[in-house]
Amino acid sequence: PKVHGGILADLAKESHRADLTRSGIEPFALVIVNLYPFREVAARPGARLEEVIEMIDVGGPAMVRAAAKNHRHVGVVVDPGDYEAVLRELREGGALRDETRFALAVKAFAHTASYDAAIRDELNARLAGTTANVSGALPAPAARPVLPGRLTIEARLVQELRYGENPHQGGALYADTSDISGTVAAARQLQGKDLSFNNIVDLDAAWRAVNEFDRPAAVIVKHNNPCGVGVGASLKDAFIKARQGDPTSAFGGIVAFNRTLDPPAASEAVSIFLECLIAPGYEAAARDVLAEKKNLRVMEAGPARDLFRGLDVRRVTGGYLVQDWDTAVVDMTKARVVTKRRPATEELRALDFAWRVAKHVKSNAIVLALTDRTIGIGAGQMSRVDAVRLAIMKSLVPVKGAVMASDAFFPFRDGIDEAARAGVAAVAQPGGSLKDSEVIAAADECGMAMVFTGVRHFRH
């Protein structure tokens, strides 16, 4: 009581001053609090729940909120970055100005709100890995995260951008307040012009896609869609394959690599005009190669980590749509074969590759591929058959013998007929159409192999 009484006392009221005197309580003019390092402990690999719980500060936030509430008489400091300015004002004027105390109070309430949000997010993430259910109902059979009854989005400003998606829109990048190492929001810019809003959107799409692959990989993105993807024995090999998938669209694109960039890959990358490049790291000699392209934006993300932490949140008018991330993985060797002909081993490898790419292409999405590269991508079409036609049209090499992945089922046989005429050998799709039997029959008629994955990858 003596602490909180001294913080909360309204010195403008005689009754409060009398209570302080009677109780022997000294009023506080300044409260400085550093909260327990909850985020830092929670971010440690293998941190136990007991350790995390121990770092939930109780007394600190209570004092901060009390001081912020009584900011007319008390200054509250929660950010060491403010120490110098506060000390300077105290030295010069002997006390903090009213407007300073008010600004510090606003910052303090934001600080405790952020702290509580971090606790909620961490505990909610841990709850998602259990069968616990706060409502008392039976847990859902699928291992899905526990969606919060109330959503609080906590983020900090990373940088203001020149503009948003278009020059007449404002824009900025914000980052989660949790550990975000290995992500686009935490990536370090090593050189080049300032990042734009659209650069960041495309960098994120490329970074997510390239980390689908274990082998050395390169992904080239334009307008939030992969236009070329390749894997190989080296990053140079992977990039060449990705570029060959659609060299016209690759011009002015964003490229992502999933390994530390070496000089051969760097030299190959700068052989065409690129807007941005992102990789986990860079060899010194590769940095020298990239430095020759002064305007090229080069981002160092570090090893990819927790790219799908938390929830996928999207803004709609009047609210938010929230879902868990699409992290479904399909073992193509266990996918259900629905045609008379089974896919050959090489076809299954190619289907696995194409399926991983299709997950990152805007719906309706069709991907034509070999075992190590895309040869045609049909993205964002309003009808699936048009996506097939577009993918075939985009291919610069014969489609005969290639495989096709579709992010969702074929509603009619027309998409299969188009693929068959081009020479597609095998298809992976989720299945589930009312006309699956007709689609399967179309594949059987031309000796095409088809598997149903049972997983849909819509992306809007």
Short mmCIF file of C-alpha atoms in Angstrom, two decimals:
data_model
loop_
_atom_site.label_atom_id
_atom_site.label_comp_id
_atom_site.label_asym_id
_atom_site.label_seq_id
_atom_site.Cartn_x
_atom_site.Cartn_y
_atom_site.Cartn_z
CA PRO A 1 0.00 0.00 0.00
CA LYS A 2 2.82 2.43 0.74
CA VAL A 3 4.23 2.03 -2.76
CA HIS A 4 0.97 2.24 -4.66
CA GLY A 5 -0.38 4.89 -2.31
CA GLY A 6 2.63 7.04 -3.05
CA ILE A 7 2.20 6.51 -6.78
CA LEU A 8 -1.57 6.97 -7.04
CA ALA A 9 -2.05 9.88 -4.65
CA ASP A 10 -3.69 12.89 -6.29
CA LEU A 11 -1.71 15.71 -4.73
CA ALA A 12 -4.32 18.24 -5.85
CA LYS A 13 -6.76 16.74 -3.32
CA GLU A 14 -6.40 17.69 0.33
CA SER A 15 -7.89 14.36 1.45
CA HIS A 16 -5.17 12.46 -0.44
CA ARG A 17 -2.43 14.61 1.07
CA ALA A 18 -3.90 14.03 4.54
CA ASP A 19 -3.99 10.26 3.96
CA LEU A 20 -0.34 10.30 2.94
CA THR A 21 0.65 12.21 6.10
CA ARG A 22 -1.45 9.99 8.36
CA SER A 23 0.01 6.80 6.86
CA GLY A 24 3.57 8.04 6.65
CA ILE A 25 3.68 7.62 2.87
CA GLU A 26 5.99 9.66 0.66
CA PRO A 27 4.58 10.59 -2.77
CA PHE A 28 6.50 9.53 -5.88
CA ALA A 29 7.38 12.02 -8.59
CA LEU A 30 9.04 9.51 -10.92
CA VAL A 31 8.61 5.75 -11.45
CA ILE A 32 11.14 3.84 -13.57
CA VAL A 33 10.43 0.17 -14.30
CA ASN A 34 12.12 -2.48 -16.43
CA LEU A 35 9.79 -5.47 -16.77
CA TYR A 36 10.98 -9.08 -16.54
CA PRO A 37 12.48 -10.22 -19.89
CA PHE A 38 9.53 -12.43 -20.84
CA ARG A 39 10.07 -12.29 -24.61
CA GLU A 40 13.77 -13.04 -24.39
CA VAL A 41 13.27 -16.11 -22.20
CA ALA A 42 10.31 -17.38 -24.24
CA ALA A 43 12.39 -17.10 -27.43
CA ARG A 44 15.13 -19.38 -26.11
CA PRO A 45 15.16 -22.76 -27.88
CA GLY A 46 13.70 -25.39 -25.60
CA ALA A 47 12.44 -22.93 -22.98
CA ARG A 48 10.21 -24.82 -20.55
CA LEU A 49 6.77 -23.55 -19.63
CA GLU A 50 7.85 -23.17 -16.00
CA GLU A 51 10.70 -20.88 -17.04
CA VAL A 52 8.39 -18.81 -19.21
CA ILE A 53 5.77 -18.47 -16.46
CA GLU A 54 8.45 -17.33 -14.02
CA MET A 55 9.18 -14.38 -16.32
CA ILE A 56 5.61 -13.03 -16.19
CA ASP A 57 6.06 -9.77 -14.29
CA VAL A 58 3.19 -8.90 -11.96
CA GLY A 59 4.37 -6.08 -9.72
CA GLY A 60 6.14 -4.17 -12.47
CA PRO A 61 3.12 -3.68 -14.75
CA ALA A 62 1.00 -2.77 -11.73
CA MET A 63 3.36 0.07 -10.81
CA VAL A 64 3.63 1.20 -14.42
CA ARG A 65 -0.14 1.37 -14.86
CA ALA A 66 -0.59 3.17 -11.54
CA ALA A 67 2.00 5.80 -12.46
CA ALA A 68 0.58 6.21 -15.96
CA LYS A 69 -2.91 6.66 -14.54
CA ASN A 70 -1.65 9.40 -12.22
CA HIS A 71 0.49 11.09 -14.87
CA ARG A 72 -0.70 14.53 -13.72
CA HIS A 73 1.67 14.14 -10.78
CA VAL A 74 3.97 11.22 -11.64
CA GLY A 75 6.34 10.59 -14.51
CA VAL A 76 6.71 6.97 -15.65
CA VAL A 77 9.64 5.68 -17.70
CA VAL A 78 9.60 2.20 -19.27
CA ASP A 79 12.12 2.67 -22.07
CA PRO A 80 15.84 3.09 -21.29
CA GLY A 81 16.03 5.04 -24.52
CA ASP A 82 14.12 7.83 -22.75
CA TYR A 83 16.50 8.13 -19.79
CA GLU A 84 18.71 10.80 -21.32
CA ALA A 85 15.83 13.05 -22.38
CA VAL A 86 14.13 12.70 -18.98
CA LEU A 87 17.33 13.50 -17.10
CA ARG A 88 18.00 16.51 -19.31
CA GLU A 89 14.53 17.92 -18.66
CA LEU A 90 14.87 17.35 -14.92
CA ARG A 91 18.25 19.11 -14.84
CA GLU A 92 17.00 22.06 -16.86
CA GLY A 93 13.61 22.58 -15.22
CA GLY A 94 13.67 20.67 -11.96
CA ALA A 95 10.56 18.69 -12.95
CA LEU A 96 8.93 17.06 -15.95
CA ARG A 97 6.51 19.14 -17.98
CA ASP A 98 2.83 18.13 -18.10
CA GLU A 99 3.05 17.20 -21.77
CA THR A 100 6.13 15.05 -21.13
CA ARG A 101 4.40 13.11 -18.36
CA PHE A 102 1.36 12.59 -20.58
CA ALA A 103 3.50 11.32 -23.49
CA LEU A 104 5.36 8.98 -21.14
CA ALA A 105 2.05 7.68 -19.77
CA VAL A 106 0.76 6.89 -23.25
CA LYS A 107 3.98 5.04 -24.00
CA ALA A 108 3.71 3.16 -20.71
CA PHE A 109 0.20 1.89 -21.44
CA ALA A 110 1.36 0.77 -24.90
CA HIS A 111 4.29 -0.99 -23.25
CA THR A 112 2.17 -2.99 -20.79
CA ALA A 113 -0.35 -3.82 -23.52
CA SER A 114 2.50 -5.13 -25.68
CA TYR A 115 3.86 -7.13 -22.75
CA ASP A 116 0.49 -8.75 -22.07
CA ALA A 117 0.04 -9.49 -25.77
CA ALA A 118 3.40 -11.27 -25.84
CA ILE A 119 2.35 -13.41 -22.88
CA ARG A 120 -0.96 -14.25 -24.52
CA ASP A 121 0.67 -15.14 -27.84
CA GLU A 122 3.29 -17.36 -26.25
CA LEU A 123 0.84 -19.23 -24.03
CA ASN A 124 -1.67 -19.55 -26.87
CA ALA A 125 1.03 -21.09 -29.07
CA ARG A 126 1.85 -23.57 -26.33
CA LEU A 127 -1.85 -24.31 -25.78
CA ALA A 128 -2.19 -25.14 -29.47
CA GLY A 129 0.20 -28.03 -28.94
CA THR A 130 -1.98 -29.60 -26.23
CA THR A 131 -5.48 -31.05 -26.03
CA ALA A 132 -6.52 -28.43 -23.50
CA ASN A 133 -9.77 -26.61 -24.20
CA VAL A 134 -10.80 -23.55 -22.22
CA SER A 135 -14.47 -23.91 -23.18
CA GLY A 136 -14.78 -27.37 -21.68
CA ALA A 137 -15.85 -28.89 -25.00
CA LEU A 138 -14.10 -31.88 -26.50
CA PRO A 139 -10.94 -30.93 -28.40
CA ALA A 140 -11.18 -30.88 -32.17
CA PRO A 141 -9.76 -34.03 -33.79
CA ALA A 142 -7.44 -32.02 -36.04
CA ALA A 143 -4.34 -30.45 -34.50
CA ARG A 144 -5.33 -26.84 -35.09
CA PRO A 145 -4.27 -23.79 -33.10
CA VAL A 146 -6.58 -22.38 -30.50
CA LEU A 147 -8.01 -19.24 -32.10
CA PRO A 148 -8.34 -16.41 -29.57
CA GLY A 149 -11.72 -15.15 -28.47
CA ARG A 150 -10.33 -11.64 -28.75
CA LEU A 151 -7.57 -10.63 -31.14
CA THR A 152 -4.86 -8.11 -30.33
CA ILE A 153 -2.27 -7.34 -32.98
CA GLU A 154 0.98 -6.09 -31.49
CA ALA A 155 3.69 -4.78 -33.80
CA ARG A 156 6.48 -2.22 -33.83
CA LEU A 157 7.41 0.16 -36.61
CA VAL A 158 10.46 -1.04 -38.54
CA GLN A 159 10.60 1.56 -41.28
CA GLU A 160 8.45 4.06 -43.09
CA LEU A 161 8.25 3.44 -46.83
CA ARG A 162 8.22 6.01 -49.62
CA TYR A 163 4.64 4.96 -50.34
CA GLY A 164 2.32 1.97 -50.22
CA GLU A 165 1.26 -0.28 -53.07
CA ASN A 166 0.81 2.83 -55.22
CA PRO A 167 2.41 6.30 -54.99
CA HIS A 168 -0.78 7.93 -53.65
CA GLN A 169 -0.88 5.52 -50.67
CA GLY A 170 1.13 5.79 -47.47
CA GLY A 171 3.03 2.73 -46.31
CA ALA A 172 5.24 1.32 -43.57
CA LEU A 173 6.68 -2.00 -42.42
CA TYR A 174 5.84 -3.26 -38.93
CA ALA A 175 7.32 -6.30 -37.22
CA ASP A 176 6.02 -8.70 -34.61
CA THR A 177 7.35 -7.96 -31.15
CA SER A 178 8.34 -11.61 -30.68
CA ASP A 179 11.56 -13.18 -31.99
CA ILE A 180 11.39 -12.82 -35.79
CA SER A 181 14.89 -13.89 -36.80
CA GLY A 182 15.03 -15.61 -40.17
CA THR A 183 12.06 -13.70 -41.58
CA VAL A 184 11.64 -10.94 -44.15
CA ALA A 185 10.61 -8.41 -41.50
CA ALA A 186 13.90 -8.98 -39.69
CA ALA A 187 16.10 -9.19 -42.79
CA ARG A 188 19.04 -6.78 -42.98
CA GLN A 189 19.48 -4.68 -46.10
CA LEU A 190 23.09 -4.82 -47.22
CA GLN A 191 22.93 -2.54 -50.25
CA GLY A 192 20.69 -0.96 -52.84
CA LYS A 193 17.82 1.49 -53.05
CA ASP A 194 15.20 1.75 -50.34
CA LEU A 195 12.72 -1.10 -50.23
CA SER A 196 9.24 -0.43 -51.54
CA PHE A 197 5.96 -1.84 -50.25
CA ASN A 198 5.72 -4.15 -53.28
CA ASN A 199 9.35 -5.24 -52.89
CA ILE A 200 8.59 -6.48 -49.38
CA VAL A 201 5.45 -8.33 -50.47
CA ASP A 202 7.39 -10.09 -53.22
CA LEU A 203 10.39 -10.80 -50.99
CA ASP A 204 8.09 -12.53 -48.53
CA ALA A 205 6.46 -14.63 -51.25
CA ALA A 206 9.86 -15.66 -52.62
CA TRP A 207 11.32 -16.40 -49.17
CA ARG A 208 8.40 -18.62 -48.19
CA ALA A 209 8.51 -20.49 -51.49
CA VAL A 210 12.25 -21.12 -51.61
CA ASN A 211 12.21 -22.59 -48.12
CA GLU A 212 9.87 -25.36 -49.30
CA PHE A 213 12.95 -27.12 -50.68
CA ASP A 214 15.80 -28.99 -49.02
CA ARG A 215 18.06 -29.01 -52.10
CA PRO A 216 19.77 -25.79 -53.26
CA ALA A 217 16.91 -23.75 -54.70
CA ALA A 218 16.13 -20.44 -56.37
CA VAL A 219 12.72 -18.81 -56.74
CA ILE A 220 12.00 -15.80 -58.93
CA VAL A 221 8.83 -13.85 -58.08
CA LYS A 222 6.91 -11.18 -59.96
CA HIS A 223 3.79 -9.54 -58.55
CA ASN A 224 3.56 -12.00 -55.66
CA ASN A 225 3.67 -15.09 -57.91
CA PRO A 226 6.57 -17.41 -58.67
CA CYS A 227 7.47 -17.14 -62.35
CA GLY A 228 10.37 -19.57 -62.18
CA VAL A 229 11.57 -22.13 -59.64
CA GLY A 230 14.60 -24.39 -59.85
CA VAL A 231 16.58 -26.79 -57.69
CA GLY A 232 20.00 -28.20 -58.47
CA ALA A 233 23.41 -29.32 -57.32
CA SER A 234 24.38 -25.68 -56.76
CA LEU A 235 22.68 -22.32 -56.37
CA LYS A 236 23.98 -21.28 -59.78
CA ASP A 237 22.40 -24.35 -61.35
CA ALA A 238 19.13 -23.69 -59.50
CA PHE A 239 19.02 -20.05 -60.61
CA ILE A 240 19.66 -20.90 -64.26
CA LYS A 241 16.77 -23.36 -64.18
CA ALA A 242 14.49 -20.85 -62.46
CA ARG A 243 15.32 -18.15 -64.99
CA GLN A 244 14.79 -20.50 -67.93
CA GLY A 245 11.27 -21.22 -66.66
CA ASP A 246 10.15 -17.74 -67.77
CA PRO A 247 13.04 -15.46 -68.78
CA THR A 248 10.74 -12.64 -69.87
CA SER A 249 9.00 -12.42 -66.49
CA ALA A 250 12.26 -12.92 -64.61
CA PHE A 251 13.45 -9.50 -65.81
CA GLY A 252 12.94 -7.06 -62.94
CA GLY A 253 12.00 -9.85 -60.56
CA ILE A 254 12.76 -10.70 -56.96
CA VAL A 255 14.93 -13.77 -56.38
CA ALA A 256 15.35 -15.85 -53.24
CA PHE A 257 17.97 -18.49 -52.47
CA ASN A 258 17.87 -21.01 -49.62
CA ARG A 259 21.64 -21.25 -49.09
CA THR A 260 24.47 -18.81 -48.41
CA LEU A 261 25.07 -17.15 -51.76
CA ASP A 262 28.40 -17.98 -53.42
CA PRO A 263 30.20 -16.03 -56.18
CA PRO A 264 29.11 -18.25 -59.11
CA ALA A 265 25.44 -17.85 -58.19
CA ALA A 266 25.89 -14.13 -57.58
CA SER A 267 27.48 -13.65 -61.00
CA GLU A 268 24.66 -15.54 -62.67
CA ALA A 269 22.02 -13.56 -60.78
CA VAL A 270 23.39 -10.16 -61.79
CA SER A 271 23.50 -11.21 -65.44
CA ILE A 272 19.89 -9.98 -65.63
CA PHE A 273 18.16 -6.98 -64.10
CA LEU A 274 16.69 -7.82 -60.69
CA GLU A 275 14.94 -5.59 -58.16
CA CYS A 276 15.80 -7.54 -55.02
CA LEU A 277 17.72 -10.56 -53.82
CA ILE A 278 17.32 -12.39 -50.52
CA ALA A 279 19.35 -15.23 -49.04
CA PRO A 280 20.28 -16.56 -45.59
CA GLY A 281 23.78 -15.12 -45.99
CA TYR A 282 26.52 -14.14 -48.45
CA GLU A 283 30.12 -15.12 -49.02
CA ALA A 284 32.41 -12.08 -49.04
CA ALA A 285 33.32 -12.59 -52.69
CA ALA A 286 29.64 -12.82 -53.59
CA ARG A 287 29.07 -9.48 -51.86
CA ASP A 288 31.76 -7.98 -54.07
CA VAL A 289 30.00 -9.26 -57.18
CA LEU A 290 26.63 -7.89 -56.08
CA ALA A 291 28.16 -4.52 -55.15
CA GLU A 292 28.73 -3.87 -58.84
CA LYS A 293 24.95 -3.48 -59.14
CA LYS A 294 24.54 -0.53 -56.77
CA ASN A 295 20.76 -0.27 -57.11
CA LEU A 296 20.14 -3.98 -56.46
CA ARG A 297 18.47 -4.40 -53.08
CA VAL A 298 20.30 -7.19 -51.25
CA MET A 299 18.67 -8.65 -48.14
CA GLU A 300 20.26 -10.98 -45.60
CA ALA A 301 17.63 -12.94 -43.68
CA GLY A 302 19.69 -15.47 -41.77
CA PRO A 303 18.57 -19.11 -41.63
CA ALA A 304 14.81 -19.42 -42.15
CA ARG A 305 13.09 -20.04 -38.85
CA ASP A 306 9.46 -20.12 -37.71
CA LEU A 307 8.14 -18.66 -40.98
CA PHE A 308 4.66 -19.80 -40.02
CA ARG A 309 4.65 -18.84 -36.35
CA GLY A 310 1.41 -17.37 -35.03
CA LEU A 311 -1.65 -16.85 -37.19
CA ASP A 312 -2.32 -15.69 -40.74
CA VAL A 313 -4.29 -12.45 -40.33
CA ARG A 314 -5.90 -10.49 -43.16
CA ARG A 315 -7.85 -7.26 -43.05
CA VAL A 316 -11.40 -7.09 -44.41
CA THR A 317 -13.80 -4.15 -44.18
CA GLY A 318 -14.91 -3.97 -40.58
CA GLY A 319 -12.81 -6.83 -39.29
CA TYR A 320 -10.18 -9.50 -39.73
CA LEU A 321 -9.98 -12.97 -41.20
CA VAL A 322 -7.79 -15.28 -39.14
CA GLN A 323 -6.54 -18.75 -39.95
CA ASP A 324 -3.64 -21.02 -39.20
CA TRP A 325 -0.98 -21.15 -41.90
CA ASP A 326 -1.07 -23.55 -44.82
CA THR A 327 1.74 -25.86 -43.74
CA ALA A 328 0.25 -29.11 -45.05
CA VAL A 329 2.84 -31.48 -46.49
CA VAL A 330 2.01 -34.28 -48.91
CA ASP A 331 4.12 -37.41 -49.31
CA MET A 332 3.65 -37.93 -53.02
CA THR A 333 4.66 -41.59 -52.73
CA LYS A 334 1.59 -42.12 -50.55
CA ALA A 335 -0.85 -40.05 -52.60
CA ARG A 336 -3.83 -42.03 -53.91
CA VAL A 337 -3.36 -43.22 -57.48
CA VAL A 338 -6.76 -42.98 -59.21
CA THR A 339 -5.83 -43.87 -62.80
CA LYS A 340 -5.03 -47.18 -64.44
CA ARG A 341 -1.41 -46.15 -64.90
CA ARG A 342 0.71 -45.49 -61.84
CA PRO A 343 3.21 -42.62 -61.95
CA ALA A 344 6.78 -43.69 -62.57
CA THR A 345 9.41 -42.87 -59.94
CA GLU A 346 10.69 -39.85 -61.90
CA GLU A 347 7.14 -38.62 -62.40
CA LEU A 348 6.51 -38.80 -58.65
CA ARG A 349 9.64 -36.72 -58.04
CA ALA A 350 8.45 -34.16 -60.56
CA LEU A 351 4.94 -34.15 -59.06
CA ASP A 352 6.39 -33.52 -55.60
CA PHE A 353 8.35 -30.55 -56.96
CA ALA A 354 5.38 -29.12 -58.89
CA TRP A 355 3.07 -29.56 -55.89
CA ARG A 356 5.40 -27.61 -53.60
CA VAL A 357 5.43 -24.75 -56.11
CA ALA A 358 1.66 -24.77 -56.68
CA LYS A 359 1.12 -24.05 -53.00
CA HIS A 360 2.68 -20.61 -53.53
CA VAL A 361 0.89 -19.64 -56.75
CA LYS A 362 -2.29 -17.54 -56.73
CA SER A 363 -5.45 -19.52 -57.46
CA ASN A 364 -6.51 -20.84 -59.84
CA ALA A 365 -3.00 -22.24 -60.07
CA ILE A 366 -1.45 -24.71 -62.50
CA VAL A 367 2.23 -25.64 -62.50
CA LEU A 368 3.98 -27.57 -65.28
CA ALA A 369 7.32 -28.97 -64.20
CA LEU A 370 10.13 -31.45 -64.58
CA THR A 371 11.90 -32.97 -61.59
CA ASP A 372 13.98 -29.87 -60.94
CA ARG A 373 12.34 -26.85 -62.58
CA THR A 374 9.10 -25.22 -63.57
CA ILE A 375 8.48 -24.88 -67.30
CA GLY A 376 5.12 -23.11 -67.21
CA ILE A 377 2.99 -21.50 -64.50
CA GLY A 378 -0.64 -20.50 -64.93
CA ALA A 379 -1.48 -18.15 -62.05
CA GLY A 380 -4.52 -16.27 -60.83
CA GLN A 381 -6.99 -17.35 -63.49
CA MET A 382 -10.74 -17.26 -62.94
CA SER A 383 -11.21 -20.69 -64.54
CA ARG A 384 -8.99 -23.73 -64.08
CA VAL A 385 -8.94 -24.63 -67.75
CA ASP A 386 -7.62 -21.15 -68.55
CA ALA A 387 -4.87 -21.65 -65.96
CA VAL A 388 -3.92 -24.87 -67.79
CA ARG A 389 -3.89 -23.07 -71.14
CA LEU A 390 -1.78 -20.25 -69.72
CA ALA A 391 0.78 -22.64 -68.23
CA ILE A 392 1.08 -24.46 -71.56
CA MET A 393 1.39 -21.18 -73.45
CA LYS A 394 4.12 -19.95 -71.06
CA SER A 395 6.27 -23.05 -71.54
CA LEU A 396 9.29 -22.45 -73.78
CA VAL A 397 10.12 -26.15 -74.01
CA PRO A 398 7.97 -29.07 -75.19
CA VAL A 399 5.43 -30.01 -72.52
CA LYS A 400 5.44 -33.65 -73.59
CA GLY A 401 6.53 -35.81 -70.66
CA ALA A 402 6.19 -33.02 -68.07
CA VAL A 403 3.90 -33.22 -65.04
CA MET A 404 1.15 -30.90 -63.86
CA ALA A 405 0.06 -29.83 -60.38
CA SER A 406 -3.25 -28.13 -59.66
CA ASP A 407 -3.90 -26.32 -56.38
CA ALA A 408 -7.54 -27.47 -56.36
CA PHE A 409 -9.69 -30.08 -58.08
CA PHE A 410 -10.70 -30.02 -61.73
CA PRO A 411 -14.44 -29.26 -61.91
CA PHE A 412 -14.62 -30.64 -65.46
CA ARG A 413 -12.50 -32.81 -67.73
CA ASP A 414 -11.59 -29.89 -70.01
CA GLY A 415 -8.42 -29.06 -68.08
CA ILE A 416 -7.19 -32.63 -68.41
CA ASP A 417 -8.05 -32.69 -72.11
CA GLU A 418 -5.98 -29.54 -72.67
CA ALA A 419 -3.06 -31.01 -70.73
CA ALA A 420 -3.28 -34.29 -72.63
CA ARG A 421 -3.14 -32.54 -75.99
CA ALA A 422 0.07 -30.83 -74.86
CA GLY A 423 1.60 -34.13 -73.75
CA VAL A 424 1.41 -33.89 -69.94
CA ALA A 425 2.32 -37.29 -68.51
CA ALA A 426 1.09 -37.12 -64.90
CA VAL A 427 -1.10 -34.93 -62.71
CA ALA A 428 -1.37 -34.20 -58.99
CA GLN A 429 -4.56 -32.61 -57.71
CA PRO A 430 -6.59 -32.73 -54.49
CA GLY A 431 -9.64 -34.52 -55.92
CA GLY A 432 -13.10 -34.00 -54.51
CA SER A 433 -15.01 -32.76 -57.56
CA LEU A 434 -18.52 -34.01 -58.29
CA LYS A 435 -17.12 -34.98 -61.67
CA ASP A 436 -13.99 -36.77 -60.46
CA SER A 437 -15.02 -39.90 -62.37
CA GLU A 438 -15.14 -37.96 -65.66
CA VAL A 439 -11.79 -36.32 -64.92
CA ILE A 440 -10.21 -39.70 -64.15
CA ALA A 441 -11.71 -41.17 -67.32
CA ALA A 442 -10.17 -38.33 -69.35
CA ALA A 443 -6.76 -39.15 -67.88
CA ASP A 444 -7.17 -42.87 -68.56
CA GLU A 445 -8.14 -42.24 -72.16
CA CYS A 446 -4.70 -40.78 -72.90
CA GLY A 447 -2.63 -42.99 -70.59
CA MET A 448 -2.02 -40.16 -68.12
CA ALA A 449 -1.20 -40.99 -64.49
CA MET A 450 -3.08 -39.07 -61.81
CA VAL A 451 -2.86 -38.91 -58.03
CA PHE A 452 -5.23 -37.34 -55.52
CA THR A 453 -3.44 -35.61 -52.65
CA GLY A 454 -6.53 -34.95 -50.55
CA VAL A 455 -5.09 -31.49 -49.76
CA ARG A 456 -6.14 -28.22 -51.36
CA HIS A 457 -3.82 -25.22 -51.63
CA PHE A 458 -6.05 -22.25 -52.49
CA ARG A 459 -4.18 -18.96 -52.28
CA HIS A 460 -6.07 -15.70 -52.64
#
